[in-house]
Tab-separated table of C-alpha atoms and ligand atoms in Angstrom:
chain	number	residue	atom	x	y	z
A	1	UNK	CA	25.195	3.728	10.167
A	2	UNK	CA	21.521	3.297	9.372
A	3	UNK	CA	19.566	4.914	6.566
A	4	UNK	CA	16.455	4.922	8.759
A	5	UNK	CA	14.917	6.903	11.600
A	6	UNK	CA	15.658	5.490	15.022
A	7	UNK	CA	11.988	4.678	15.382
A	8	UNK	CA	12.063	2.547	12.281
A	9	UNK	CA	15.297	0.744	13.323
A	10	UNK	CA	13.771	-0.052	16.695
A	11	UNK	CA	10.289	-1.154	15.620
A	12	UNK	CA	9.195	-4.645	14.658
A	13	UNK	CA	7.210	-4.654	11.361
A	14	UNK	CA	3.731	-6.172	11.466
A	15	UNK	CA	3.822	-9.885	10.565
A	16	UNK	CA	0.783	-10.653	8.450
A	17	UNK	CA	-0.771	-14.159	8.487
A	18	UNK	CA	0.567	-16.618	5.890
A	19	UNK	CA	-0.899	-16.014	2.437
A	20	UNK	CA	-0.293	-19.128	0.243
A	21	UNK	CA	-0.823	-18.692	-3.560
A	22	UNK	CA	-4.490	-18.904	-4.610
A	23	UNK	CA	-5.177	-22.503	-5.830
A	24	UNK	CA	-2.795	-24.104	-3.225
A	25	UNK	CA	-4.721	-27.047	-1.778
A	26	UNK	CA	-4.951	-25.658	1.731
A	27	UNK	CA	-7.771	-25.193	4.389
A	28	UNK	CA	-7.072	-21.543	5.116
A	29	UNK	CA	-8.466	-20.496	8.486
A	30	UNK	CA	-5.829	-18.013	9.562
A	31	UNK	CA	-6.592	-14.485	8.364
A	32	UNK	CA	-10.401	-14.124	8.803
A	33	UNK	CA	-11.360	-14.006	5.097
A	34	UNK	CA	-14.965	-14.798	4.231
A	35	UNK	CA	-15.197	-18.365	2.840
A	36	UNK	CA	-17.910	-17.304	0.420
A	37	UNK	CA	-17.304	-15.444	-2.925
A	38	UNK	CA	-17.958	-11.634	-3.325
A	39	UNK	CA	-21.356	-10.535	-4.405
A	40	UNK	CA	-22.310	-11.498	-7.941
A	41	UNK	CA	-23.131	-7.812	-8.550
A	42	UNK	CA	-19.628	-6.811	-7.539
A	43	UNK	CA	-18.119	-9.393	-9.939
A	44	UNK	CA	-20.384	-8.132	-12.699
A	45	UNK	CA	-19.284	-4.594	-12.021
A	46	UNK	CA	-15.662	-5.767	-12.447
A	47	UNK	CA	-16.443	-7.409	-15.802
A	48	UNK	CA	-18.248	-4.309	-17.054
A	49	UNK	CA	-15.249	-2.042	-16.297
A	50	UNK	CA	-14.170	0.108	-19.202
A	51	UNK	CA	-10.459	0.834	-20.038
A	52	UNK	CA	-11.377	4.557	-19.933
A	53	UNK	CA	-11.828	4.238	-16.134
A	54	UNK	CA	-8.190	3.144	-15.914
A	55	UNK	CA	-6.759	5.864	-18.310
A	56	UNK	CA	-7.893	8.671	-15.967
A	57	UNK	CA	-7.076	9.293	-12.339
A	58	UNK	CA	-9.872	8.049	-10.021
A	59	UNK	CA	-12.093	10.358	-7.879
A	60	UNK	CA	-9.806	11.405	-5.013
A	61	UNK	CA	-12.754	10.830	-2.543
A	62	UNK	CA	-14.262	7.725	-4.059
A	63	UNK	CA	-17.580	9.592	-4.083
A	64	UNK	CA	-19.511	6.806	-5.941
A	65	UNK	CA	-18.556	4.454	-3.120
A	66	UNK	CA	-19.461	7.049	-0.443
A	67	UNK	CA	-22.981	7.367	-2.018
A	68	UNK	CA	-23.330	3.575	-1.813
A	69	UNK	CA	-22.260	3.732	1.896
A	70	UNK	CA	-24.705	6.537	2.496
A	71	UNK	CA	-27.611	4.485	1.040
A	72	UNK	CA	-26.628	1.274	2.826
A	73	UNK	CA	-25.956	2.725	6.358
A	74	UNK	CA	-28.035	5.876	6.231
A	75	UNK	CA	-25.172	8.348	6.997
A	76	UNK	CA	-24.483	11.471	4.833
A	77	UNK	CA	-21.945	10.833	2.166
A	78	UNK	CA	-19.606	13.532	3.341
A	79	UNK	CA	-19.274	11.655	6.671
A	80	UNK	CA	-17.311	8.906	4.936
A	81	UNK	CA	-13.496	8.628	4.345
A	82	UNK	CA	-12.387	5.702	2.138
A	83	UNK	CA	-9.080	3.833	2.549
A	84	UNK	CA	-6.994	1.291	0.811
A	85	UNK	CA	-8.090	-1.314	3.368
A	86	UNK	CA	-9.091	-0.052	6.847
A	87	UNK	CA	-5.366	-0.431	7.714
A	88	UNK	CA	-4.664	2.677	5.631
A	89	UNK	CA	-7.265	4.667	7.633
A	90	UNK	CA	-5.591	3.481	10.866
A	91	UNK	CA	-2.279	4.695	9.433
A	92	UNK	CA	-3.746	8.109	8.480
A	93	UNK	CA	-5.343	8.458	11.907
A	94	UNK	CA	-2.063	7.723	13.704
A	95	UNK	CA	-0.192	10.227	11.525
A	96	UNK	CA	-2.911	12.837	12.032
A	97	UNK	CA	-3.299	12.442	15.843
A	98	UNK	CA	-0.293	10.860	17.518
A	99	UNK	CA	3.305	11.850	18.149
A	100	UNK	CA	6.023	11.832	20.786
A	101	UNK	CA	5.400	13.481	24.149
A	102	UNK	CA	1.873	13.517	25.357
A	103	UNK	CA	0.042	12.590	22.155
A	104	UNK	CA	-0.260	9.003	23.177
A	105	UNK	CA	-1.967	5.903	21.587
A	106	UNK	CA	-4.191	3.930	23.975
A	107	UNK	CA	-5.862	0.527	23.639
A	108	UNK	CA	-6.980	-2.458	25.671
A	109	UNK	CA	-5.013	-5.684	25.378
A	110	UNK	CA	-5.099	-8.109	23.666
A	111	UNK	CA	-6.243	-6.446	20.504
A	112	UNK	CA	-5.240	-5.827	16.797
A	113	UNK	CA	-1.400	-5.781	16.786
A	114	UNK	CA	-1.197	-3.112	14.062
A	115	UNK	CA	-2.158	-0.326	16.500
A	116	UNK	CA	1.090	-0.947	18.350
A	117	UNK	CA	3.075	-1.188	15.056
A	118	UNK	CA	1.742	2.118	13.727
A	119	UNK	CA	2.413	3.845	17.067
A	120	UNK	CA	5.960	2.593	17.100
A	121	UNK	CA	6.408	3.966	13.524
A	122	UNK	CA	5.247	7.402	14.416
A	123	UNK	CA	6.790	7.089	17.079
A	124	UNK	CA	4.207	7.752	19.764
A	125	UNK	CA	4.085	6.491	23.354
A	126	UNK	CA	1.634	3.609	23.855
A	127	UNK	CA	-0.505	2.926	26.869
A	128	UNK	CA	-1.826	-0.760	26.831
A	129	UNK	CA	-4.587	-1.347	29.300
A	130	UNK	CA	-5.202	-5.121	30.015
A	131	UNK	CA	-8.697	-6.453	29.570
A	132	UNK	CA	-9.953	-8.156	32.725
A	133	UNK	CA	-10.674	-11.904	32.369
A	134	UNK	CA	-14.435	-11.292	31.504
A	135	UNK	CA	-13.453	-8.827	28.830
A	136	UNK	CA	-15.475	-5.954	30.313
A	137	UNK	CA	-14.184	-2.591	29.032
A	138	UNK	CA	-11.814	-0.942	31.487
A	139	UNK	CA	-13.281	2.496	30.871
A	140	UNK	CA	-11.713	4.381	33.703
A	141	UNK	CA	-8.185	3.182	33.086
A	142	UNK	CA	-8.562	3.770	29.357
A	143	UNK	CA	-9.856	7.360	29.880
A	144	UNK	CA	-7.197	8.131	32.465
A	145	UNK	CA	-4.454	7.171	30.047
A	146	UNK	CA	-5.401	10.255	28.173
A	147	UNK	CA	-4.743	9.133	24.559
A	148	UNK	CA	-4.666	11.513	21.703
A	149	UNK	CA	-6.217	8.443	20.055
A	150	UNK	CA	-7.909	5.410	21.694
A	151	UNK	CA	-8.625	2.276	19.656
A	152	UNK	CA	-11.315	-0.184	20.550
A	153	UNK	CA	-11.829	-3.112	18.227
A	154	UNK	CA	-15.439	-4.310	18.545
A	155	UNK	CA	-15.784	-7.174	17.844
A	156	UNK	CA	-12.286	-7.504	19.081
A	157	UNK	CA	-9.604	-9.600	17.588
A	158	UNK	CA	-8.494	-12.080	18.710
A	159	UNK	CA	-11.140	-12.544	21.482
A	160	UNK	CA	-14.133	-12.128	19.266
A	161	UNK	CA	-16.103	-10.280	22.032
A	162	UNK	CA	-18.222	-7.160	21.354
A	163	UNK	CA	-18.089	-4.047	23.556
A	164	UNK	CA	-21.469	-2.820	24.802
A	165	UNK	CA	-22.694	0.433	23.107
A	166	UNK	CA	-23.314	2.070	26.536
A	167	UNK	CA	-19.628	1.410	27.540
A	168	UNK	CA	-18.362	2.917	24.282
A	169	UNK	CA	-20.591	5.991	24.820
A	170	UNK	CA	-19.118	6.408	28.346
A	171	UNK	CA	-15.678	6.146	26.920
A	172	UNK	CA	-16.418	8.627	24.189
A	173	UNK	CA	-17.537	11.041	26.859
A	174	UNK	CA	-14.414	10.509	28.960
A	175	UNK	CA	-11.493	10.205	26.502
A	176	UNK	CA	-9.454	13.333	25.864
A	177	UNK	CA	-8.890	12.730	22.090
A	178	UNK	CA	-10.323	10.739	19.288
A	179	UNK	CA	-12.074	7.374	19.953
A	180	UNK	CA	-11.802	4.874	17.017
A	181	UNK	CA	-14.181	1.948	17.146
A	182	UNK	CA	-12.748	-0.541	14.695
A	183	UNK	CA	-15.764	-2.573	13.410
A	184	UNK	CA	-13.780	-4.785	10.982
A	185	UNK	CA	-15.944	-7.799	12.038
A	186	UNK	CA	-19.291	-5.967	12.674
A	187	UNK	CA	-21.066	-7.812	9.870
A	188	UNK	CA	-21.048	-11.008	11.991
A	189	UNK	CA	-22.147	-9.183	15.196
A	190	UNK	CA	-25.470	-8.177	16.729
A	191	UNK	CA	-24.527	-4.496	17.563
A	192	UNK	CA	-22.697	-1.566	16.150
A	193	UNK	CA	-21.338	1.758	17.586
A	194	UNK	CA	-22.509	3.669	14.427
A	195	UNK	CA	-25.133	5.673	16.464
A	196	UNK	CA	-22.217	7.345	18.418
A	197	UNK	CA	-20.948	9.046	15.320
A	198	UNK	CA	-23.846	11.551	15.372
A	199	UNK	CA	-23.672	11.921	19.095
A	200	UNK	CA	-19.925	12.741	19.334
A	201	UNK	CA	-17.526	14.768	17.170
A	202	UNK	CA	-14.557	12.710	18.442
A	203	UNK	CA	-15.812	9.257	17.447
A	204	UNK	CA	-14.809	7.510	14.146
A	205	UNK	CA	-16.259	4.118	13.326
A	206	UNK	CA	-14.042	2.030	11.079
A	207	UNK	CA	-15.357	-0.616	8.634
A	208	UNK	CA	-13.836	-2.847	5.990
A	209	UNK	CA	-14.989	-4.792	2.924
A	210	UNK	CA	-12.404	-7.391	3.640
A	211	UNK	CA	-14.509	-9.648	5.978
A	212	UNK	CA	-18.300	-9.308	5.620
A	213	UNK	CA	-18.132	-8.430	1.857
A	214	UNK	CA	-15.530	-11.048	0.896
A	215	UNK	CA	-13.325	-8.476	-0.727
A	216	UNK	CA	-10.001	-8.683	1.236
A	217	UNK	CA	-8.054	-8.672	-2.134
A	218	UNK	CA	-9.745	-5.371	-3.257
A	219	UNK	CA	-8.246	-3.480	-0.340
A	220	UNK	CA	-11.142	-1.237	0.652
A	221	UNK	CA	-12.113	0.158	4.125
A	222	UNK	CA	-13.936	3.190	5.208
A	223	UNK	CA	-14.417	5.388	8.255
A	224	UNK	CA	-17.522	7.211	9.318
A	225	UNK	CA	-17.245	10.357	11.364
A	226	UNK	CA	-18.370	14.010	11.454
A	227	UNK	CA	-16.890	16.152	8.733
A	228	UNK	CA	-14.959	18.210	11.337
A	229	UNK	CA	-12.940	15.159	12.222
A	230	UNK	CA	-12.611	13.939	8.652
A	231	UNK	CA	-11.149	17.319	7.589
A	232	UNK	CA	-7.823	16.666	9.272
A	233	UNK	CA	-7.609	13.161	7.824
A	234	UNK	CA	-8.381	14.257	4.272
A	235	UNK	CA	-5.368	16.710	4.486
A	236	UNK	CA	-2.901	13.804	4.766
A	237	UNK	CA	-4.352	10.830	2.904
A	238	UNK	CA	-2.823	10.170	-0.487
A	239	UNK	CA	-4.668	12.115	-3.181
A	240	UNK	CA	-5.706	8.998	-5.168
A	241	UNK	CA	-5.638	6.358	-2.469
A	242	UNK	CA	-8.635	4.467	-3.842
A	243	UNK	CA	-8.205	3.060	-7.353
A	244	UNK	CA	-10.953	3.308	-10.013
A	245	UNK	CA	-11.528	-0.540	-9.910
A	246	UNK	CA	-12.019	-0.608	-6.101
A	247	UNK	CA	-14.372	2.466	-6.209
A	248	UNK	CA	-16.757	0.760	-8.695
A	249	UNK	CA	-16.524	-2.847	-7.397
A	250	UNK	CA	-16.735	-1.731	-3.777
A	251	UNK	CA	-19.879	0.391	-4.531
A	252	UNK	CA	-21.660	-2.606	-6.161
A	253	UNK	CA	-20.785	-4.845	-3.149
A	254	UNK	CA	-22.054	-2.169	-0.725
A	255	UNK	CA	-25.304	-1.901	-2.684
A	256	UNK	CA	-25.845	-5.654	-2.319
A	257	UNK	CA	-26.567	-5.759	1.467
A	258	UNK	CA	-28.852	-8.691	1.082
A	259	UNK	CA	-26.035	-10.964	-0.327
A	260	UNK	CA	-23.584	-9.790	2.384
A	261	UNK	CA	-26.161	-10.576	5.183
A	262	UNK	CA	-27.035	-13.971	3.753
A	263	UNK	CA	-23.369	-14.987	3.795
A	264	UNK	CA	-22.922	-13.612	7.295
A	265	UNK	CA	-25.944	-15.712	8.469
A	266	UNK	CA	-24.271	-18.848	7.055
A	267	UNK	CA	-20.915	-17.910	8.881
A	268	UNK	CA	-22.761	-17.388	12.146
A	269	UNK	CA	-24.476	-20.796	11.912
A	270	UNK	CA	-21.102	-22.438	11.190
A	271	UNK	CA	-19.575	-20.421	14.058
A	272	UNK	CA	-22.135	-22.038	16.422
A	273	UNK	CA	-21.427	-25.484	15.118
A	274	UNK	CA	-17.688	-25.139	15.202
A	275	UNK	CA	-17.910	-23.868	18.752
A	276	UNK	CA	-19.870	-26.885	19.878
A	277	UNK	CA	-17.576	-29.229	18.066
A	278	UNK	CA	-14.449	-27.718	19.589
A	279	UNK	CA	-15.966	-27.818	23.045
A	280	UNK	CA	-16.734	-31.568	22.541
A	281	UNK	CA	-12.959	-31.961	21.928
A	282	UNK	CA	-12.222	-30.366	25.224
A	283	UNK	CA	-11.350	-26.893	23.922
A	284	UNK	CA	-12.378	-23.733	25.899
A	285	UNK	CA	-13.976	-21.443	23.341
A	286	UNK	CA	-14.871	-17.730	23.957
A	287	UNK	CA	-18.264	-16.623	22.701
A	288	UNK	CA	-17.518	-14.854	19.516
A	289	UNK	CA	-19.397	-12.213	17.468
A	290	UNK	CA	-16.849	-12.343	14.686
A	291	UNK	CA	-15.944	-14.672	11.894
A	292	UNK	CA	-13.378	-16.442	14.081
A	293	UNK	CA	-13.175	-18.079	17.441
A	294	UNK	CA	-10.308	-17.936	20.051
A	295	UNK	CA	-9.944	-21.441	21.415
A	296	UNK	CA	-7.775	-22.907	24.123
A	297	UNK	CA	-6.918	-26.574	23.422
A	298	UNK	CA	-7.095	-29.133	26.199
A	299	UNK	CA	-3.570	-29.305	27.678
A	300	UNK	CA	-1.389	-32.393	27.700
A	301	UNK	CA	2.326	-32.800	27.727
A	302	UNK	CA	2.304	-33.667	24.000
A	303	UNK	CA	-0.091	-30.974	22.735
A	304	UNK	CA	0.314	-27.343	23.427
A	305	UNK	CA	-1.305	-24.713	21.202
A	306	UNK	CA	1.856	-24.020	19.264
A	307	UNK	CA	2.452	-27.661	18.584
A	308	UNK	CA	-1.097	-28.064	17.407
A	309	UNK	CA	-0.795	-25.013	15.090
A	310	UNK	CA	2.344	-26.612	13.544
A	311	UNK	CA	0.831	-30.142	13.300
A	312	UNK	CA	-2.234	-28.653	11.584
A	313	UNK	CA	-0.014	-26.710	9.152
A	314	UNK	CA	1.782	-29.845	8.321
A	315	UNK	CA	-1.609	-31.327	7.263
A	316	UNK	CA	-2.451	-28.313	5.185
A	317	UNK	CA	-4.648	-26.544	7.630
A	318	UNK	CA	-3.694	-22.939	8.535
A	319	UNK	CA	-4.970	-21.320	11.777
A	320	UNK	CA	-3.420	-18.390	13.608
A	321	UNK	CA	-1.045	-18.663	16.594
A	322	UNK	CA	0.193	-15.563	18.435
A	323	UNK	CA	3.257	-16.048	20.498
A	324	UNK	CA	2.431	-13.208	22.886
A	325	UNK	CA	1.571	-13.126	26.638
A	326	UNK	CA	-1.931	-14.330	27.306
A	327	UNK	CA	-2.361	-15.951	23.872
A	328	UNK	CA	0.445	-18.547	23.765
A	329	UNK	CA	-2.007	-21.289	24.808
A	330	UNK	CA	-4.633	-20.384	22.223
A	331	UNK	CA	-5.487	-20.791	18.577
A	332	UNK	CA	-7.466	-18.136	16.531
A	333	UNK	CA	-9.566	-20.062	14.073
A	334	UNK	CA	-11.343	-18.385	11.183
A	335	UNK	CA	-14.828	-19.771	10.454
A	336	UNK	CA	-14.683	-21.568	7.133
A	337	UNK	CA	-17.454	-23.292	5.216
A	338	UNK	CA	-18.976	-26.315	7.103
A	339	UNK	CA	-16.834	-28.557	5.002
A	340	UNK	CA	-13.579	-26.722	5.887
A	341	UNK	CA	-14.488	-26.675	9.561
A	342	UNK	CA	-15.155	-30.350	9.460
A	343	UNK	CA	-11.697	-31.011	7.919
A	344	UNK	CA	-10.267	-29.051	10.882
A	345	UNK	CA	-12.237	-31.041	13.416
A	346	UNK	CA	-11.273	-34.306	11.893
A	347	UNK	CA	-7.593	-33.360	11.958
A	348	UNK	CA	-7.900	-32.291	15.661
A	349	UNK	CA	-9.641	-35.538	16.542
A	350	UNK	CA	-6.674	-37.462	15.135
A	351	UNK	CA	-4.034	-35.133	16.632
A	352	UNK	CA	-5.580	-35.136	20.150
A	353	UNK	CA	-5.971	-38.974	20.299
B	1	PMP	N1	-9.018	-4.030	12.085
B	1	PMP	C1	-8.965	-5.308	12.578
B	1	PMP	C2	-9.491	-5.481	13.960
B	1	PMP	C3	-8.490	-6.338	11.790
B	1	PMP	O1	-8.496	-7.629	12.296
B	1	PMP	C4	-8.157	-6.174	10.478
B	1	PMP	C5	-7.719	-7.234	9.536
B	1	PMP	N2	-6.436	-7.798	9.798
B	1	PMP	C6	-8.263	-4.820	9.988
B	1	PMP	C7	-8.646	-3.800	10.811
B	1	PMP	C8	-7.662	-4.445	8.657
B	1	PMP	O2	-8.489	-4.869	7.582
B	1	PMP	P1	-8.337	-4.325	6.042
B	1	PMP	O3	-7.126	-3.528	6.015
B	1	PMP	O4	-8.282	-5.580	5.256
B	1	PMP	O5	-9.625	-3.481	5.854
């Protein structure tokens, strides 16, 4: 006898990347955090916080943060939904749109594993459409799958590629339900799908403060969509999903676009250098628009990707290894500081010798 719904018994929970205690001497290149600290203005806002803010319930819609998003991205403040990480908004979207029967969840593969986990929880049927080798968007197959909700991560994880705006526009026209463009890594990319939000009432663009803004520990993400789409999501989100601290600190970070952009420029320069260095070692590296690269190590009987992952871990360097079809021969490596990347390269040189 189980205490749980059949769907819960049958699903596999999402397995997050390893999170060693802060202060552990480790080169942590496994969960795509930003290697630079949060904006000094965000830290100052945290220091200034008054106990009174914590005594009272927070604003249910985190309006102060929505105003900051409105100023930074030039969207109306009531086109913004805020979540406890963008993961929470993904959860709300699934609960609002998907269920058994025809209300399917559709996405190209490989992509962010949580889409599958959330669909299994609902439960809702999933249609996974493989990306071709060149990672062009399989628009027709995605549209024909008739998802109640279709997820496209752009830049995608773990490939790092960006989907062209015109392809997303075609998909928005052709899908039956909601199209979510998950832009968790957009701060390191050259293009965004944000313009589609004013063109289509079925498009939601999802952002996070975890990557570009160096605030993964704050847990803050937000979606941008027309109010008619947000209406259904507001009905089911927790009343006070964003705490008072996150609202204030997140708003200060959002208002400091210059700092966020300067850190992103450093990450992009390091990404180019790391890509070159890995290629020199014989890795195949996909062009990335994110703060990580997907790299295939040179094959030899002694070193496959999983063994390299374990050997790096033994040396205190964490990268991400996914034991799933199409990815077993690859490592996803977060872009660290130049010093951290150099530590990785030196370890690889000695391991591949
Ligand atoms: N989308 C993608 C594609 C991601 O890789 C992640 C981070 N694991 C998220 C969303 C969730 O980020 P967060 O909940 O920290 O905002």
